[in-house]
C-alpha positions as CSV (number, residue, x, y, z in Angstrom):
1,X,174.8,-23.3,69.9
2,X,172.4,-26.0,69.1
3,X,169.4,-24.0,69.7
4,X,170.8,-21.2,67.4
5,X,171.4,-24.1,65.0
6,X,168.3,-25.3,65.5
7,X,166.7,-21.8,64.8
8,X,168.5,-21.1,61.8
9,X,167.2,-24.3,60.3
10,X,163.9,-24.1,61.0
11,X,163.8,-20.5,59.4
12,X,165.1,-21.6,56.2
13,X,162.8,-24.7,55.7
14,X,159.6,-22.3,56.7
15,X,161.6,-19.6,54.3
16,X,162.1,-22.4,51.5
17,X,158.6,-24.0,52.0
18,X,156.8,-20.3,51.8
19,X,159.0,-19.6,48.5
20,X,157.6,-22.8,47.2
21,X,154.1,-22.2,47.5
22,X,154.8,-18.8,46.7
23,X,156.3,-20.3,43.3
24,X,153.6,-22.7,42.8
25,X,150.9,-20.0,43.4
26,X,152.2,-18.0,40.4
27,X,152.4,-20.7,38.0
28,X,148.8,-21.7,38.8
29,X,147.6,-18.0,38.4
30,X,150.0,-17.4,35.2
31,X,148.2,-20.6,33.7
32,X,144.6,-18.6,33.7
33,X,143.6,-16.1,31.4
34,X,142.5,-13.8,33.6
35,X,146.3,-13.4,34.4
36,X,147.0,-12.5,30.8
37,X,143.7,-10.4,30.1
38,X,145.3,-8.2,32.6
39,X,147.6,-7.2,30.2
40,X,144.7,-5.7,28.5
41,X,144.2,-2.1,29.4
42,X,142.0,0.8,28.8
43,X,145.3,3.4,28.2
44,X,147.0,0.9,25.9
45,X,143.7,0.7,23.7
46,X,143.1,4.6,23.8
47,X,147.2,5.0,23.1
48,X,147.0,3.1,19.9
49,X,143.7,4.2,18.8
50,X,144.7,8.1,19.0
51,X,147.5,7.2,16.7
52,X,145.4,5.0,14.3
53,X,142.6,7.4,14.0
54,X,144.7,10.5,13.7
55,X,144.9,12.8,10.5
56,X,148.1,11.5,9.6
57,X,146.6,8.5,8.5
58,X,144.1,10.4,6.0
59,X,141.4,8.1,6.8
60,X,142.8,4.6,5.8
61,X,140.8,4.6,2.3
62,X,141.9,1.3,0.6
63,X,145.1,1.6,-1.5
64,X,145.8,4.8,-0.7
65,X,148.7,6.4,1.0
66,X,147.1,6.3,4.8
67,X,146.1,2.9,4.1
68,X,149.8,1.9,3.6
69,X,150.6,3.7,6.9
70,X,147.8,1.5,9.1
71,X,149.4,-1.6,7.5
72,X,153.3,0.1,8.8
73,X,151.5,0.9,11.9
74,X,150.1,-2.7,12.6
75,X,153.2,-4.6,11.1
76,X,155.6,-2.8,13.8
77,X,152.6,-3.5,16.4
78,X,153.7,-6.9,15.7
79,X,157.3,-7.1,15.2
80,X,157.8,-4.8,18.6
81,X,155.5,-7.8,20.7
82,X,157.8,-10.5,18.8
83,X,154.7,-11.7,17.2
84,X,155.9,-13.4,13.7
85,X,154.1,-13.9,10.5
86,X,152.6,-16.7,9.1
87,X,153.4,-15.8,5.3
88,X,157.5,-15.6,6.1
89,X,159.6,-14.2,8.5
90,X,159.1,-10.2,8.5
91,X,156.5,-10.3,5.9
92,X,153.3,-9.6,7.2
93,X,151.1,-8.3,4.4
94,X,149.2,-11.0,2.3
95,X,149.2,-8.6,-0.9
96,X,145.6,-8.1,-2.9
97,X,146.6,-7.0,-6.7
98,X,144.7,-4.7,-8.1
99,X,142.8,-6.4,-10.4
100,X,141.2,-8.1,-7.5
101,X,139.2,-4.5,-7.3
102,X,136.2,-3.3,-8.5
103,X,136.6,0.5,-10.0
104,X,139.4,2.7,-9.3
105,X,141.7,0.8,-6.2
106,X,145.1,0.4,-6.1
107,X,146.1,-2.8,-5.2
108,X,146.1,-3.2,-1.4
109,X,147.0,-5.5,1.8
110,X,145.8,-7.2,4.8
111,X,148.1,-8.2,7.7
112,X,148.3,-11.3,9.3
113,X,150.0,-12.8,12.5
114,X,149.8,-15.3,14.8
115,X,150.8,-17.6,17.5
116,X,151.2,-21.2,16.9
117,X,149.4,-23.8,18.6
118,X,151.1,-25.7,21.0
119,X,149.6,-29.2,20.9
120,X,147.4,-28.7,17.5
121,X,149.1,-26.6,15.8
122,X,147.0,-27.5,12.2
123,X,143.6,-26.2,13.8
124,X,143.2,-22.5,13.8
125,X,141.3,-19.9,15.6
126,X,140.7,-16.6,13.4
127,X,140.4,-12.7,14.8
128,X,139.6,-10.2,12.3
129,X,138.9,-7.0,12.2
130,X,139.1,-4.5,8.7
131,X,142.2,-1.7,8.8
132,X,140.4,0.3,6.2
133,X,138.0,3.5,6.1
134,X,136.7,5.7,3.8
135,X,139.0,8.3,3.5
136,X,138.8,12.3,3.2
137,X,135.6,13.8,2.0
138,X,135.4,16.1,-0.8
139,X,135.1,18.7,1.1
140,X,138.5,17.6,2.0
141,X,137.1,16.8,5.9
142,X,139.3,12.8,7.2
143,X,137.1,10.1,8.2
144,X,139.4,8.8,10.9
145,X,137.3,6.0,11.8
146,X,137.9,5.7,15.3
147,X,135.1,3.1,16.2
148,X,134.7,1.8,12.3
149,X,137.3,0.1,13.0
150,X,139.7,1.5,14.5
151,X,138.0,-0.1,18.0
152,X,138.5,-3.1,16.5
153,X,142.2,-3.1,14.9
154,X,143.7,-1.8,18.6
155,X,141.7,-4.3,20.2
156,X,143.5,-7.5,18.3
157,X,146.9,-6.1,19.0
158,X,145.7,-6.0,22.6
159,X,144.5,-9.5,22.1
160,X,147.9,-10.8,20.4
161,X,150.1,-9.0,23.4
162,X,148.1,-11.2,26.2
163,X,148.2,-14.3,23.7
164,X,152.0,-13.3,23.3
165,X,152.5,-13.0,27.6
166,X,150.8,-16.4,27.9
167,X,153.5,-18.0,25.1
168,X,156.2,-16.7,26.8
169,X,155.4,-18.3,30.0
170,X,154.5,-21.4,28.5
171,X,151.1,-21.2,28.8
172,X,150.3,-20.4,24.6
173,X,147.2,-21.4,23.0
174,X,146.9,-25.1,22.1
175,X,145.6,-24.3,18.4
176,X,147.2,-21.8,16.1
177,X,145.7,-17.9,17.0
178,X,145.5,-16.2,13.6
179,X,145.4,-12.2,14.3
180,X,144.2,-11.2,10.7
181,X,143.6,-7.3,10.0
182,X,141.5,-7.2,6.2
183,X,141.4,-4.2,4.1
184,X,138.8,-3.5,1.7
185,X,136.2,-3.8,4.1
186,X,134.4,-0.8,3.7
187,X,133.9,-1.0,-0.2
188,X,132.6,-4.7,-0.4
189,X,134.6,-7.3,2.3
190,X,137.4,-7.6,-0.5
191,X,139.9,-8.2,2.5
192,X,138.1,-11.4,3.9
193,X,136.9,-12.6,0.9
194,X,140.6,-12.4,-0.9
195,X,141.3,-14.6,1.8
196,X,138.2,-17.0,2.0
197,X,138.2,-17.8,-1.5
198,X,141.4,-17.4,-3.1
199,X,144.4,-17.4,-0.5
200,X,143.6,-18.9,2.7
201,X,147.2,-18.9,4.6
202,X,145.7,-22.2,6.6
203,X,143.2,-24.3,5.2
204,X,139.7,-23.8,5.7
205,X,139.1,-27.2,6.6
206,X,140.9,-26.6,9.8
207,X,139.8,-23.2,10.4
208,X,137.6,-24.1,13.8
209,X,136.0,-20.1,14.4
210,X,136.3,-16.7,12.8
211,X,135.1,-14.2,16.0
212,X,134.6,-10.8,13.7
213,X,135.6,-7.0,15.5
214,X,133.6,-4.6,14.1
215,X,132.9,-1.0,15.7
216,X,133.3,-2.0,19.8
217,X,134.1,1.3,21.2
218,X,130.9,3.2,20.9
219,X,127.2,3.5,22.7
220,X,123.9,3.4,20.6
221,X,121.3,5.1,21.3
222,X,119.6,2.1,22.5
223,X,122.2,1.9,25.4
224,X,122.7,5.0,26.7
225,X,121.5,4.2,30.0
226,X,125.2,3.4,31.0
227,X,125.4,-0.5,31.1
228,X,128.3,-2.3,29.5
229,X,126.8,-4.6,26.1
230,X,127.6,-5.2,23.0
231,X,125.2,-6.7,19.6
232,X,126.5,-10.5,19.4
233,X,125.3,-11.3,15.0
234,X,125.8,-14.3,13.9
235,X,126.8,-16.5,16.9
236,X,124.4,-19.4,16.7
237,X,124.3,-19.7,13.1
238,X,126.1,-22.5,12.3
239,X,127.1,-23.6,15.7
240,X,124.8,-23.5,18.8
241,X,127.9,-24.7,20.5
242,X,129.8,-22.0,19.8
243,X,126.5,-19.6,21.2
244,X,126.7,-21.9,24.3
245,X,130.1,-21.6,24.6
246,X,130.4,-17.5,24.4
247,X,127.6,-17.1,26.8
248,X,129.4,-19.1,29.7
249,X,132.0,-17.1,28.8
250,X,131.0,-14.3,29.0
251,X,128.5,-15.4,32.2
252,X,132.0,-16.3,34.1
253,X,134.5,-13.2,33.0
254,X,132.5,-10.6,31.5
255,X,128.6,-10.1,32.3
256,X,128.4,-7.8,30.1
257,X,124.8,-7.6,28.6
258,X,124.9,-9.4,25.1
259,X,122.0,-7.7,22.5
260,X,120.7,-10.4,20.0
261,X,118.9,-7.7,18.4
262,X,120.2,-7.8,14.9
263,X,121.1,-11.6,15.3
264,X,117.1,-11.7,13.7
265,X,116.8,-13.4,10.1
266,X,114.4,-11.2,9.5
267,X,116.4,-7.9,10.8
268,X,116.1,-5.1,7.9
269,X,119.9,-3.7,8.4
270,X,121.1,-7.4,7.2
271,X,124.2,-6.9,9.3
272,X,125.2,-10.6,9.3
273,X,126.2,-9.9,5.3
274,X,127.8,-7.0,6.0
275,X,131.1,-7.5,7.3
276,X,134.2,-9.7,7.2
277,X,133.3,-13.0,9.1
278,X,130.4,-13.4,6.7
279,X,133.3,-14.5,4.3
280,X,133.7,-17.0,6.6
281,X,130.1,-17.9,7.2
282,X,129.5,-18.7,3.8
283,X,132.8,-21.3,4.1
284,X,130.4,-23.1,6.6
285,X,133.2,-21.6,9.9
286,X,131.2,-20.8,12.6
287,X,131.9,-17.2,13.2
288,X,130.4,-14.0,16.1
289,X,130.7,-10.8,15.1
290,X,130.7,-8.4,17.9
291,X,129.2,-4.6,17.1
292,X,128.1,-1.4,19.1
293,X,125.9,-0.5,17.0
294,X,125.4,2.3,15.0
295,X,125.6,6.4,16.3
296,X,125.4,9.6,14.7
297,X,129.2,9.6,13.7
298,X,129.2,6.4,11.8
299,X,130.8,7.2,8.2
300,X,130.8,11.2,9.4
301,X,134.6,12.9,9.9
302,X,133.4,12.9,13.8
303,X,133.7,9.3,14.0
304,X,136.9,10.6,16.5
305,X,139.0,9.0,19.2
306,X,137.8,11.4,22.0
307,X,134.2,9.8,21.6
308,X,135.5,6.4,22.6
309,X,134.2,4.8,25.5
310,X,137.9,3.2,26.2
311,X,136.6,1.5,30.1
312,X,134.2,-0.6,27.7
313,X,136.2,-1.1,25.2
314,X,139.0,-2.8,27.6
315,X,136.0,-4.8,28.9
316,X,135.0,-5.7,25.8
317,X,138.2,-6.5,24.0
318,X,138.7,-8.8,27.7
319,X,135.5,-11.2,26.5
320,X,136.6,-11.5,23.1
321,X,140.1,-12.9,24.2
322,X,138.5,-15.0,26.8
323,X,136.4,-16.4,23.9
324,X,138.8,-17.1,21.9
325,X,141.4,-18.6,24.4
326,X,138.5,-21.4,25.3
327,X,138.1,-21.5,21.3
328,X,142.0,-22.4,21.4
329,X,142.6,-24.0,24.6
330,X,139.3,-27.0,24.8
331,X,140.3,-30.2,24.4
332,X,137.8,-30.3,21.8
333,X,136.7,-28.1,18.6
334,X,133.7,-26.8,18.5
335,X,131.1,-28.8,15.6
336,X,129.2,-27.3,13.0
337,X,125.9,-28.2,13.3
């Protein structure tokens, strides 16, 4: 009787002791962010981006009907993850009137999200990415926009679910995460600048980074040898901090090949003026944009989902939330220099 005693002691010690370490193993791998960039998946991104760059949303063109259907799309994106708005509870759209507009544009939106900081809550990390296209040709063909940017609109919610799976497990971001989709892009950054210079939903003072999604589901030319890369613009700027900070990054979780190529003052396409985090630039907020480069279906009706390279874009979509969770997460924010 003792020895069975004995036995069934010793089993449940080794049982509870294995449980434990079991337990404690979890928690240490649900407090990296490899555990939540997991949540981050190639079907998820090509789910989302089949709807977004579909017909139904008649190419996104600012203020127009499919326009107001991405901005439905995103908001439920949101609300379904439980991820709340900034502005007001269920109001995600930060309305642009449309006097804002040069020409003939309806008055339009951009949607915002986030997840609060946990320790600074006052500092904020920005994600953009712009929700508009260019609409339907006259010859009545839809631009559906699939890389520009529909790449980079799926690839924030991707980015706000693994932000979202870390909150839950107590594991958020230190700083605030601000997921902000712009419109407007594609007819002169109206999106990002509404928000840069006349309603910034946190102040710009306390705006530490803006990292920029802009066309990341493509290959150029340039890279059709089959290697994972993707055009870094912008990164060293205003702080060679933040450069240092996304190349160890991306050294440790990514390697995927980072092209400075249009990161050149002197580079002819200008692409550091030409999208949203230049908005940001000009505010003196260190920003990265992150680009694939052009193709032969940039602006064209076969700018289509089925083109996507969705294995890079998951890879790709992976570094930017690693950036941005050391952005959030350092004990630190990074200086301008």
């Amino acid at each position: 009787m003792k020895n069975l005693v004995y036995l069934l002691c010793t089993t449940l010690l080794i049982t509870s002791c294995s449980s434990s370490q079991n337990n404690k193993k979890q928690n240490e791998n649900s407090s990296k962010p490899e555990h939540y960039a997991k949540t981050i998946t190639a079907n998820e991104l090509k789910e989302m981006l089949y709807a977004y760059a579909s017909d139904d949303f008649e190419g996104r063109k600012t203020g127009e009907p499919g326009q107001k259907k991405a901005i439905e799309f995103i908001k439920n994106k949101y609300i379904s993850m439980g991820v709340p708005s900034p502005i007001a509870e269920g109001d995600y759209f930060q309305d642009i009137p449309e006097s804002y507009f040069s020409g003939d544009i309806k008055a339009s939106e951009n949607v915002v999200a986030y997840i609060k900081g946990s320790e600074k809550p006052d500092e904020i990390i920005v994600i953009s990415a712009h929700l508009d296209h260019i609409g339907v040709s006259r010859n009545g063909n839809i631009n559906n926009g699939a890389d520009d940017d529909g790449s980079g609109t799926v690839a924030i919610l991707e980015i706000a679910e693994a932000f979202k799976a870390a909150q839950k497990d107590g594991k958020g971001p230190k700083r605030s995460v601000l997921f902000l989709h712009v419109t407007g892009e594609e007819i002169g950054l109206y999106g990002s600048k509404y928000y840069a210079d006349v309603d910034p939903i946190f102040p710009l003072a306390n705006t530490v980074a803006d990292l920029n999604i802009d066309m990341i589901g493509r290959v150029d030319p340039k890279h059709e040898n089959g290697e994972n890369y993707l055009y870094l613009i912008g990164s060293d700027k205003l702080s060679k901090e933040l450069h240092n900070l996304s190349e160890a990054i991306n050294k440790k979780y990514a390697n995927i090949d980072l092209d400075y190529k249009y990161n050149d003052d002197n580079d002819p396409n200008r692409f550091y003026y030409r999208s949203d985090h230049y908005n940001f630039a000009k505010k003196n907020i260190p920003v990265i944009f992150y680009f694939n480069g052009t193709h032969d279906d940039y602006h064209k009706p076969t700018d289509t989902p089925d083109k996507i390279n969705y294995e890079f874009l998951e890879a790709r979509t992976k570094l930017i939330f690693h950036t941005a969770w050391e952005l959030a997460n350092r004990k630190e924010r990074i200086k301008v220099d």
